[in-house]
Amino acid sequence: MGNAFSPPSPPSVPHGAVYLDISVEGDTPAVLVGASTPASESVEIHDMRMDDGIMTMRRVERIEVPAGTTLSLRPGGGYHLMLLQLVAPYNESDSFPLTLDFAERADVQVEVSVQRAE
Ligand SMILES: [Cu+2]
């Protein structure tokens, strides 16, 4: 797990997105089923796809990451973690903890740094 970051949120936007790398060592896959953070009321797993020429986000229940691989969540499409109802806007150089909930595995806590997407 690593490289967790979230672009700064404008004060008018009550939600944010977190991107990170999910690395799965060993020989069993990992299934991410949710996440939580003190920075927002709730966190959803979202998948962003082109649908008839329009980018749409939909909620998914889980992300399965095969054993021995790293899944990179990045801006611009695919999976991300959506923080809903931010407790407060956050700015560049802030950071906050985020707990990843995995099925049949220990939770993992990461520190999310607030930074613009490269
Ligand atoms: Cu989203």
mmCIF file of N, CA and C and ligand atoms in Angstrom:
data_model
loop_
_atom_site.group_PDB
_atom_site.id
_atom_site.type_symbol
_atom_site.label_atom_id
_atom_site.label_comp_id
_atom_site.label_asym_id
_atom_site.label_seq_id
_atom_site.Cartn_x
_atom_site.Cartn_y
_atom_site.Cartn_z
ATOM 1 N N MET A 1 0.864 -1.188 0.000
ATOM 2 C CA MET A 1 0.000 0.000 0.000
ATOM 3 C C MET A 1 0.888 1.221 0.000
ATOM 4 N N GLY A 2 0.534 2.187 -0.749
ATOM 5 C CA GLY A 2 1.338 3.395 -0.672
ATOM 6 C C GLY A 2 0.887 4.456 -1.637
ATOM 7 N N ASN A 3 1.630 5.534 -1.605
ATOM 8 C CA ASN A 3 1.385 6.672 -2.490
ATOM 9 C C ASN A 3 -0.046 7.173 -2.419
ATOM 10 N N ALA A 4 -0.628 7.155 -1.226
ATOM 11 C CA ALA A 4 -2.016 7.616 -1.134
ATOM 12 C C ALA A 4 -2.054 9.135 -1.190
ATOM 13 N N PHE A 5 -2.871 9.628 -2.095
ATOM 14 C CA PHE A 5 -2.999 11.087 -2.185
ATOM 15 C C PHE A 5 -4.416 11.473 -2.571
ATOM 16 N N SER A 6 -4.730 12.720 -2.280
ATOM 17 C CA SER A 6 -6.030 13.265 -2.632
ATOM 18 C C SER A 6 -5.840 14.694 -3.107
ATOM 19 N N PRO A 7 -6.387 15.033 -4.269
ATOM 20 C CA PRO A 7 -6.293 16.426 -4.718
ATOM 21 C C PRO A 7 -7.016 17.349 -3.741
ATOM 22 N N PRO A 8 -6.522 18.585 -3.564
ATOM 23 C CA PRO A 8 -7.174 19.508 -2.636
ATOM 24 C C PRO A 8 -8.621 19.743 -3.029
ATOM 25 N N SER A 9 -9.469 19.977 -2.059
ATOM 26 C CA SER A 9 -10.885 20.177 -2.349
ATOM 27 C C SER A 9 -11.235 21.655 -2.264
ATOM 28 N N PRO A 10 -11.844 22.187 -3.316
ATOM 29 C CA PRO A 10 -12.324 23.572 -3.221
ATOM 30 C C PRO A 10 -13.383 23.648 -2.124
ATOM 31 N N PRO A 11 -13.483 24.785 -1.405
ATOM 32 C CA PRO A 11 -14.442 24.881 -0.297
ATOM 33 C C PRO A 11 -15.878 24.589 -0.696
ATOM 34 N N SER A 12 -16.211 24.822 -1.986
ATOM 35 C CA SER A 12 -17.593 24.616 -2.431
ATOM 36 C C SER A 12 -17.903 23.152 -2.728
ATOM 37 N N VAL A 13 -16.890 22.308 -2.730
ATOM 38 C CA VAL A 13 -17.108 20.900 -3.077
ATOM 39 C C VAL A 13 -17.068 20.046 -1.816
ATOM 40 N N PRO A 14 -18.161 19.352 -1.490
ATOM 41 C CA PRO A 14 -18.226 18.616 -0.223
ATOM 42 C C PRO A 14 -17.652 17.210 -0.279
ATOM 43 N N HIS A 15 -17.012 16.866 -1.374
ATOM 44 C CA HIS A 15 -16.454 15.521 -1.456
ATOM 45 C C HIS A 15 -15.058 15.559 -2.051
ATOM 46 N N GLY A 16 -14.367 14.447 -1.933
ATOM 47 C CA GLY A 16 -13.009 14.359 -2.461
ATOM 48 C C GLY A 16 -12.738 12.953 -2.933
ATOM 49 N N ALA A 17 -11.623 12.768 -3.606
ATOM 50 C CA ALA A 17 -11.259 11.442 -4.115
ATOM 51 C C ALA A 17 -9.859 11.082 -3.630
ATOM 52 N N VAL A 18 -9.685 9.818 -3.290
ATOM 53 C CA VAL A 18 -8.378 9.330 -2.852
ATOM 54 C C VAL A 18 -7.886 8.289 -3.851
ATOM 55 N N TYR A 19 -6.618 8.401 -4.177
ATOM 56 C CA TYR A 19 -5.956 7.469 -5.093
ATOM 57 C C TYR A 19 -4.782 6.841 -4.367
ATOM 58 N N LEU A 20 -4.494 5.603 -4.659
ATOM 59 C CA LEU A 20 -3.358 4.950 -4.014
ATOM 60 C C LEU A 20 -2.995 3.672 -4.762
ATOM 61 N N ASP A 21 -1.896 3.081 -4.329
ATOM 62 C CA ASP A 21 -1.485 1.778 -4.855
ATOM 63 C C ASP A 21 -1.850 0.719 -3.834
ATOM 64 N N ILE A 22 -2.521 -0.321 -4.287
ATOM 65 C CA ILE A 22 -2.848 -1.444 -3.405
ATOM 66 C C ILE A 22 -2.000 -2.634 -3.852
ATOM 67 N N SER A 23 -1.027 -2.972 -3.014
ATOM 68 C CA SER A 23 -0.116 -4.070 -3.344
ATOM 69 C C SER A 23 -0.492 -5.303 -2.546
ATOM 70 N N VAL A 24 -0.565 -6.416 -3.220
ATOM 71 C CA VAL A 24 -0.933 -7.657 -2.547
ATOM 72 C C VAL A 24 0.205 -8.657 -2.650
ATOM 73 N N GLU A 25 0.845 -8.875 -1.505
ATOM 74 C CA GLU A 25 1.923 -9.859 -1.474
ATOM 75 C C GLU A 25 1.351 -11.218 -1.108
ATOM 76 N N GLY A 26 2.142 -12.246 -1.317
ATOM 77 C CA GLY A 26 1.692 -13.584 -0.963
ATOM 78 C C GLY A 26 0.888 -14.214 -2.075
ATOM 79 N N ASP A 27 0.141 -15.261 -1.738
ATOM 80 C CA ASP A 27 -0.547 -15.976 -2.808
ATOM 81 C C ASP A 27 -2.058 -16.023 -2.656
ATOM 82 N N THR A 28 -2.600 -15.079 -1.857
ATOM 83 C CA THR A 28 -4.054 -14.974 -1.849
ATOM 84 C C THR A 28 -4.446 -13.566 -2.291
ATOM 85 N N PRO A 29 -5.495 -13.466 -3.091
ATOM 86 C CA PRO A 29 -5.942 -12.146 -3.521
ATOM 87 C C PRO A 29 -6.477 -11.341 -2.345
ATOM 88 N N ALA A 30 -6.549 -10.045 -2.507
ATOM 89 C CA ALA A 30 -7.145 -9.189 -1.483
ATOM 90 C C ALA A 30 -8.416 -8.581 -2.054
ATOM 91 N N VAL A 31 -9.415 -8.468 -1.200
ATOM 92 C CA VAL A 31 -10.673 -7.879 -1.643
ATOM 93 C C VAL A 31 -10.963 -6.660 -0.781
ATOM 94 N N LEU A 32 -10.868 -5.501 -1.394
ATOM 95 C CA LEU A 32 -11.168 -4.264 -0.675
ATOM 96 C C LEU A 32 -12.685 -4.097 -0.634
ATOM 97 N N VAL A 33 -13.230 -3.962 0.561
ATOM 98 C CA VAL A 33 -14.690 -3.873 0.669
ATOM 99 C C VAL A 33 -15.156 -2.524 1.211
ATOM 100 N N GLY A 34 -14.223 -1.672 1.578
ATOM 101 C CA GLY A 34 -14.632 -0.373 2.070
ATOM 102 C C GLY A 34 -13.457 0.359 2.669
ATOM 103 N N ALA A 35 -13.734 1.572 3.144
ATOM 104 C CA ALA A 35 -12.693 2.384 3.767
ATOM 105 C C ALA A 35 -13.368 3.409 4.654
ATOM 106 N N SER A 36 -12.584 3.968 5.558
ATOM 107 C CA SER A 36 -13.120 5.024 6.407
ATOM 108 C C SER A 36 -12.015 5.995 6.769
ATOM 109 N N THR A 37 -12.404 7.210 7.091
ATOM 110 C CA THR A 37 -11.444 8.242 7.466
ATOM 111 C C THR A 37 -12.151 9.272 8.337
ATOM 112 N N PRO A 38 -11.416 9.855 9.280
ATOM 113 C CA PRO A 38 -12.024 10.956 10.046
ATOM 114 C C PRO A 38 -12.253 12.199 9.191
ATOM 115 N N ALA A 39 -11.719 12.226 7.962
ATOM 116 C CA ALA A 39 -11.855 13.413 7.113
ATOM 117 C C ALA A 39 -13.228 13.532 6.460
ATOM 118 N N SER A 40 -14.011 12.436 6.458
ATOM 119 C CA SER A 40 -15.332 12.508 5.825
ATOM 120 C C SER A 40 -16.329 11.624 6.555
ATOM 121 N N GLU A 41 -17.601 11.915 6.301
ATOM 122 C CA GLU A 41 -18.671 11.131 6.918
ATOM 123 C C GLU A 41 -18.656 9.691 6.426
ATOM 124 N N SER A 42 -18.399 9.503 5.147
ATOM 125 C CA SER A 42 -18.362 8.152 4.619
ATOM 126 C C SER A 42 -17.421 8.071 3.432
ATOM 127 N N VAL A 43 -17.086 6.851 3.073
ATOM 128 C CA VAL A 43 -16.212 6.599 1.927
ATOM 129 C C VAL A 43 -16.868 5.528 1.063
ATOM 130 N N GLU A 44 -16.925 5.765 -0.230
ATOM 131 C CA GLU A 44 -17.442 4.752 -1.148
ATOM 132 C C GLU A 44 -16.364 4.379 -2.154
ATOM 133 N N ILE A 45 -16.430 3.153 -2.631
ATOM 134 C CA ILE A 45 -15.550 2.728 -3.719
ATOM 135 C C ILE A 45 -16.280 3.049 -5.022
ATOM 136 N N HIS A 46 -15.639 3.814 -5.875
ATOM 137 C CA HIS A 46 -16.261 4.196 -7.139
ATOM 138 C C HIS A 46 -15.450 3.702 -8.322
ATOM 139 N N ASP A 47 -16.147 3.518 -9.407
ATOM 140 C CA ASP A 47 -15.523 3.156 -10.665
ATOM 141 C C ASP A 47 -15.973 4.189 -11.687
ATOM 142 N N MET A 48 -15.016 4.801 -12.353
ATOM 143 C CA MET A 48 -15.352 5.824 -13.337
ATOM 144 C C MET A 48 -15.053 5.280 -14.727
ATOM 145 N N ARG A 49 -16.056 5.337 -15.572
ATOM 146 C CA ARG A 49 -15.920 4.780 -16.922
ATOM 147 C C ARG A 49 -16.561 5.689 -17.953
ATOM 148 N N MET A 50 -16.097 5.547 -19.184
ATOM 149 C CA MET A 50 -16.753 6.189 -20.304
ATOM 150 C C MET A 50 -17.994 5.397 -20.654
ATOM 151 N N ASP A 51 -19.108 6.093 -20.720
ATOM 152 C CA ASP A 51 -20.364 5.443 -21.029
ATOM 153 C C ASP A 51 -21.053 6.291 -22.092
ATOM 154 N N ASP A 52 -21.101 5.803 -23.329
ATOM 155 C CA ASP A 52 -21.681 6.602 -24.422
ATOM 156 C C ASP A 52 -21.045 7.979 -24.515
ATOM 157 N N GLY A 53 -19.724 8.031 -24.342
ATOM 158 C CA GLY A 53 -19.034 9.310 -24.481
ATOM 159 C C GLY A 53 -19.098 10.195 -23.254
ATOM 160 N N ILE A 54 -19.730 9.711 -22.182
ATOM 161 C CA ILE A 54 -19.834 10.513 -20.962
ATOM 162 C C ILE A 54 -19.142 9.782 -19.822
ATOM 163 N N MET A 55 -18.306 10.492 -19.072
ATOM 164 C CA MET A 55 -17.668 9.894 -17.907
ATOM 165 C C MET A 55 -18.706 9.745 -16.800
ATOM 166 N N THR A 56 -18.900 8.544 -16.349
ATOM 167 C CA THR A 56 -19.849 8.341 -15.257
ATOM 168 C C THR A 56 -19.167 7.570 -14.127
ATOM 169 N N MET A 57 -19.576 7.868 -12.902
ATOM 170 C CA MET A 57 -19.053 7.187 -11.731
ATOM 171 C C MET A 57 -20.154 6.325 -11.172
ATOM 172 N N ARG A 58 -19.789 5.115 -10.825
ATOM 173 C CA ARG A 58 -20.781 4.312 -10.127
ATOM 174 C C ARG A 58 -20.124 3.658 -8.931
ATOM 175 N N ARG A 59 -20.939 3.375 -7.955
ATOM 176 C CA ARG A 59 -20.447 2.757 -6.744
ATOM 177 C C ARG A 59 -20.278 1.268 -6.966
ATOM 178 N N VAL A 60 -19.188 0.714 -6.482
ATOM 179 C CA VAL A 60 -19.008 -0.732 -6.518
ATOM 180 C C VAL A 60 -18.835 -1.223 -5.089
ATOM 181 N N GLU A 61 -19.144 -2.477 -4.869
ATOM 182 C CA GLU A 61 -19.094 -3.022 -3.516
ATOM 183 C C GLU A 61 -17.695 -3.451 -3.121
ATOM 184 N N ARG A 62 -16.880 -3.772 -4.105
ATOM 185 C CA ARG A 62 -15.583 -4.350 -3.788
ATOM 186 C C ARG A 62 -14.624 -4.210 -4.957
ATOM 187 N N ILE A 63 -13.344 -4.271 -4.634
ATOM 188 C CA ILE A 63 -12.321 -4.369 -5.671
ATOM 189 C C ILE A 63 -11.479 -5.581 -5.328
ATOM 190 N N GLU A 64 -11.355 -6.487 -6.270
ATOM 191 C CA GLU A 64 -10.501 -7.644 -6.029
ATOM 192 C C GLU A 64 -9.144 -7.406 -6.675
ATOM 193 N N VAL A 65 -8.096 -7.566 -5.870
ATOM 194 C CA VAL A 65 -6.736 -7.387 -6.375
ATOM 195 C C VAL A 65 -6.044 -8.746 -6.347
ATOM 196 N N PRO A 66 -5.638 -9.254 -7.503
ATOM 197 C CA PRO A 66 -5.017 -10.579 -7.558
ATOM 198 C C PRO A 66 -3.732 -10.647 -6.739
ATOM 199 N N ALA A 67 -3.428 -11.828 -6.234
ATOM 200 C CA ALA A 67 -2.211 -12.043 -5.452
ATOM 201 C C ALA A 67 -0.986 -11.679 -6.270
ATOM 202 N N GLY A 68 -0.031 -11.071 -5.599
ATOM 203 C CA GLY A 68 1.234 -10.769 -6.245
ATOM 204 C C GLY A 68 1.190 -9.607 -7.209
ATOM 205 N N THR A 69 0.127 -8.808 -7.154
ATOM 206 C CA THR A 69 0.032 -7.668 -8.073
ATOM 207 C C THR A 69 -0.178 -6.369 -7.308
ATOM 208 N N THR A 70 -0.001 -5.281 -8.008
ATOM 209 C CA THR A 70 -0.298 -3.956 -7.452
ATOM 210 C C THR A 70 -1.343 -3.298 -8.336
ATOM 211 N N LEU A 71 -2.403 -2.857 -7.711
ATOM 212 C CA LEU A 71 -3.422 -2.103 -8.439
ATOM 213 C C LEU A 71 -3.204 -0.626 -8.133
ATOM 214 N N SER A 72 -3.004 0.168 -9.175
ATOM 215 C CA SER A 72 -2.789 1.601 -8.990
ATOM 216 C C SER A 72 -4.065 2.358 -9.304
ATOM 217 N N LEU A 73 -4.593 3.033 -8.298
ATOM 218 C CA LEU A 73 -5.749 3.894 -8.518
ATOM 219 C C LEU A 73 -5.216 5.278 -8.854
ATOM 220 N N ARG A 74 -5.658 5.796 -9.995
ATOM 221 C CA ARG A 74 -5.144 7.080 -10.459
ATOM 222 C C ARG A 74 -6.296 7.932 -10.996
ATOM 223 N N PRO A 75 -6.104 9.262 -10.967
ATOM 224 C CA PRO A 75 -7.148 10.130 -11.535
ATOM 225 C C PRO A 75 -7.329 9.872 -13.028
ATOM 226 N N GLY A 76 -8.496 10.161 -13.525
ATOM 227 C CA GLY A 76 -8.724 10.091 -14.962
ATOM 228 C C GLY A 76 -9.561 8.913 -15.412
ATOM 229 N N GLY A 77 -9.840 7.980 -14.496
ATOM 230 C CA GLY A 77 -10.682 6.856 -14.879
ATOM 231 C C GLY A 77 -10.415 5.658 -14.010
ATOM 232 N N GLY A 78 -11.363 4.752 -13.963
ATOM 233 C CA GLY A 78 -11.203 3.547 -13.159
ATOM 234 C C GLY A 78 -11.578 3.783 -11.710
ATOM 235 N N TYR A 79 -10.998 2.941 -10.851
ATOM 236 C CA TYR A 79 -11.392 2.977 -9.451
ATOM 237 C C TYR A 79 -10.814 4.177 -8.701
ATOM 238 N N HIS A 80 -11.563 4.643 -7.734
ATOM 239 C CA HIS A 80 -11.062 5.608 -6.753
ATOM 240 C C HIS A 80 -11.899 5.463 -5.501
ATOM 241 N N LEU A 81 -11.409 6.056 -4.435
ATOM 242 C CA LEU A 81 -12.190 6.080 -3.194
ATOM 243 C C LEU A 81 -12.796 7.464 -3.086
ATOM 244 N N MET A 82 -14.114 7.499 -2.923
ATOM 245 C CA MET A 82 -14.814 8.781 -2.882
ATOM 246 C C MET A 82 -15.132 9.121 -1.434
ATOM 247 N N LEU A 83 -14.644 10.250 -1.007
ATOM 248 C CA LEU A 83 -14.947 10.721 0.349
ATOM 249 C C LEU A 83 -16.190 11.592 0.259
ATOM 250 N N LEU A 84 -17.237 11.190 0.959
ATOM 251 C CA LEU A 84 -18.499 11.929 0.885
ATOM 252 C C LEU A 84 -18.709 12.714 2.172
ATOM 253 N N GLN A 85 -19.195 13.927 2.025
ATOM 254 C CA GLN A 85 -19.443 14.822 3.168
ATOM 255 C C GLN A 85 -18.155 15.058 3.960
ATOM 256 N N LEU A 86 -17.250 15.780 3.338
ATOM 257 C CA LEU A 86 -16.001 16.122 4.033
ATOM 258 C C LEU A 86 -16.305 16.887 5.315
ATOM 259 N N VAL A 87 -15.552 16.564 6.337
ATOM 260 C CA VAL A 87 -15.722 17.250 7.616
ATOM 261 C C VAL A 87 -15.284 18.712 7.470
ATOM 262 N N ALA A 88 -14.225 18.924 6.698
ATOM 263 C CA ALA A 88 -13.751 20.287 6.421
ATOM 264 C C ALA A 88 -12.981 20.236 5.108
ATOM 265 N N PRO A 89 -12.935 21.364 4.382
ATOM 266 C CA PRO A 89 -12.125 21.356 3.159
ATOM 267 C C PRO A 89 -10.670 21.098 3.525
ATOM 268 N N TYR A 90 -9.920 20.497 2.647
ATOM 269 C CA TYR A 90 -8.504 20.323 2.935
ATOM 270 C C TYR A 90 -7.644 20.917 1.830
ATOM 271 N N ASN A 91 -6.451 21.289 2.246
ATOM 272 C CA ASN A 91 -5.565 22.038 1.365
ATOM 273 C C ASN A 91 -4.288 21.271 1.107
ATOM 274 N N GLU A 92 -3.603 21.700 0.068
ATOM 275 C CA GLU A 92 -2.331 21.109 -0.274
ATOM 276 C C GLU A 92 -1.424 21.093 0.954
ATOM 277 N N SER A 93 -0.722 19.991 1.123
ATOM 278 C CA SER A 93 0.213 19.745 2.228
ATOM 279 C C SER A 93 -0.468 19.302 3.527
ATOM 280 N N ASP A 94 -1.805 19.262 3.549
ATOM 281 C CA ASP A 94 -2.479 18.579 4.662
ATOM 282 C C ASP A 94 -2.310 17.072 4.474
ATOM 283 N N SER A 95 -2.593 16.330 5.524
ATOM 284 C CA SER A 95 -2.686 14.880 5.359
ATOM 285 C C SER A 95 -3.693 14.342 6.358
ATOM 286 N N PHE A 96 -4.200 13.150 6.089
ATOM 287 C CA PHE A 96 -5.175 12.548 6.999
ATOM 288 C C PHE A 96 -5.082 11.031 6.884
ATOM 289 N N PRO A 97 -5.441 10.310 7.963
ATOM 290 C CA PRO A 97 -5.386 8.855 7.907
ATOM 291 C C PRO A 97 -6.607 8.273 7.203
ATOM 292 N N LEU A 98 -6.419 7.127 6.604
ATOM 293 C CA LEU A 98 -7.514 6.421 5.942
ATOM 294 C C LEU A 98 -7.331 4.931 6.253
ATOM 295 N N THR A 99 -8.405 4.288 6.648
ATOM 296 C CA THR A 99 -8.346 2.856 6.936
ATOM 297 C C THR A 99 -9.006 2.077 5.805
ATOM 298 N N LEU A 100 -8.272 1.129 5.254
ATOM 299 C CA LEU A 100 -8.789 0.278 4.183
ATOM 300 C C LEU A 100 -9.311 -1.002 4.814
ATOM 301 N N ASP A 101 -10.546 -1.353 4.497
ATOM 302 C CA ASP A 101 -11.146 -2.588 5.037
ATOM 303 C C ASP A 101 -11.079 -3.681 3.985
ATOM 304 N N PHE A 102 -10.415 -4.754 4.333
ATOM 305 C CA PHE A 102 -10.311 -5.891 3.423
ATOM 306 C C PHE A 102 -11.115 -7.063 3.978
ATOM 307 N N ALA A 103 -11.727 -7.822 3.072
ATOM 308 C CA ALA A 103 -12.413 -9.041 3.486
ATOM 309 C C ALA A 103 -11.368 -10.071 3.896
ATOM 310 N N GLU A 104 -11.572 -10.695 5.037
ATOM 311 C CA GLU A 104 -10.718 -11.797 5.490
ATOM 312 C C GLU A 104 -9.246 -11.438 5.585
ATOM 313 N N ARG A 105 -8.954 -10.179 5.883
ATOM 314 C CA ARG A 105 -7.588 -9.710 6.095
ATOM 315 C C ARG A 105 -7.659 -8.569 7.072
ATOM 316 N N ALA A 106 -6.526 -8.277 7.682
ATOM 317 C CA ALA A 106 -6.485 -7.156 8.611
ATOM 318 C C ALA A 106 -6.688 -5.840 7.852
ATOM 319 N N ASP A 107 -7.302 -4.880 8.525
ATOM 320 C CA ASP A 107 -7.414 -3.539 7.965
ATOM 321 C C ASP A 107 -6.017 -2.952 7.797
ATOM 322 N N VAL A 108 -5.910 -2.035 6.885
ATOM 323 C CA VAL A 108 -4.626 -1.363 6.674
ATOM 324 C C VAL A 108 -4.845 0.135 6.771
ATOM 325 N N GLN A 109 -4.027 0.793 7.576
ATOM 326 C CA GLN A 109 -4.142 2.242 7.655
ATOM 327 C C GLN A 109 -3.049 2.905 6.827
ATOM 328 N N VAL A 110 -3.447 3.892 6.050
ATOM 329 C CA VAL A 110 -2.478 4.658 5.257
ATOM 330 C C VAL A 110 -2.650 6.133 5.575
ATOM 331 N N GLU A 111 -1.619 6.903 5.288
ATOM 332 C CA GLU A 111 -1.697 8.345 5.454
ATOM 333 C C GLU A 111 -1.867 8.948 4.060
ATOM 334 N N VAL A 112 -2.912 9.744 3.903
ATOM 335 C CA VAL A 112 -3.211 10.335 2.600
ATOM 336 C C VAL A 112 -2.647 11.741 2.569
ATOM 337 N N SER A 113 -1.784 12.039 1.609
ATOM 338 C CA SER A 113 -1.311 13.410 1.511
ATOM 339 C C SER A 113 -2.123 14.157 0.476
ATOM 340 N N VAL A 114 -2.415 15.387 0.814
ATOM 341 C CA VAL A 114 -3.216 16.209 -0.084
ATOM 342 C C VAL A 114 -2.274 16.882 -1.075
ATOM 343 N N GLN A 115 -2.432 16.515 -2.327
ATOM 344 C CA GLN A 115 -1.573 17.095 -3.356
ATOM 345 C C GLN A 115 -2.280 17.028 -4.695
ATOM 346 N N ARG A 116 -1.892 17.925 -5.567
ATOM 347 C CA ARG A 116 -2.488 17.924 -6.905
ATOM 348 C C ARG A 116 -2.033 16.695 -7.677
ATOM 349 N N ALA A 117 -2.917 16.235 -8.556
ATOM 350 C CA ALA A 117 -2.559 15.098 -9.408
ATOM 351 C C ALA A 117 -1.463 15.528 -10.359
ATOM 352 N N GLU A 118 -0.532 14.617 -10.643
ATOM 353 C CA GLU A 118 0.550 14.968 -11.573
ATOM 354 C C GLU A 118 0.065 14.833 -13.002
HETATM 355 CU CU CU B 1 -16.378 8.995 -7.297
#
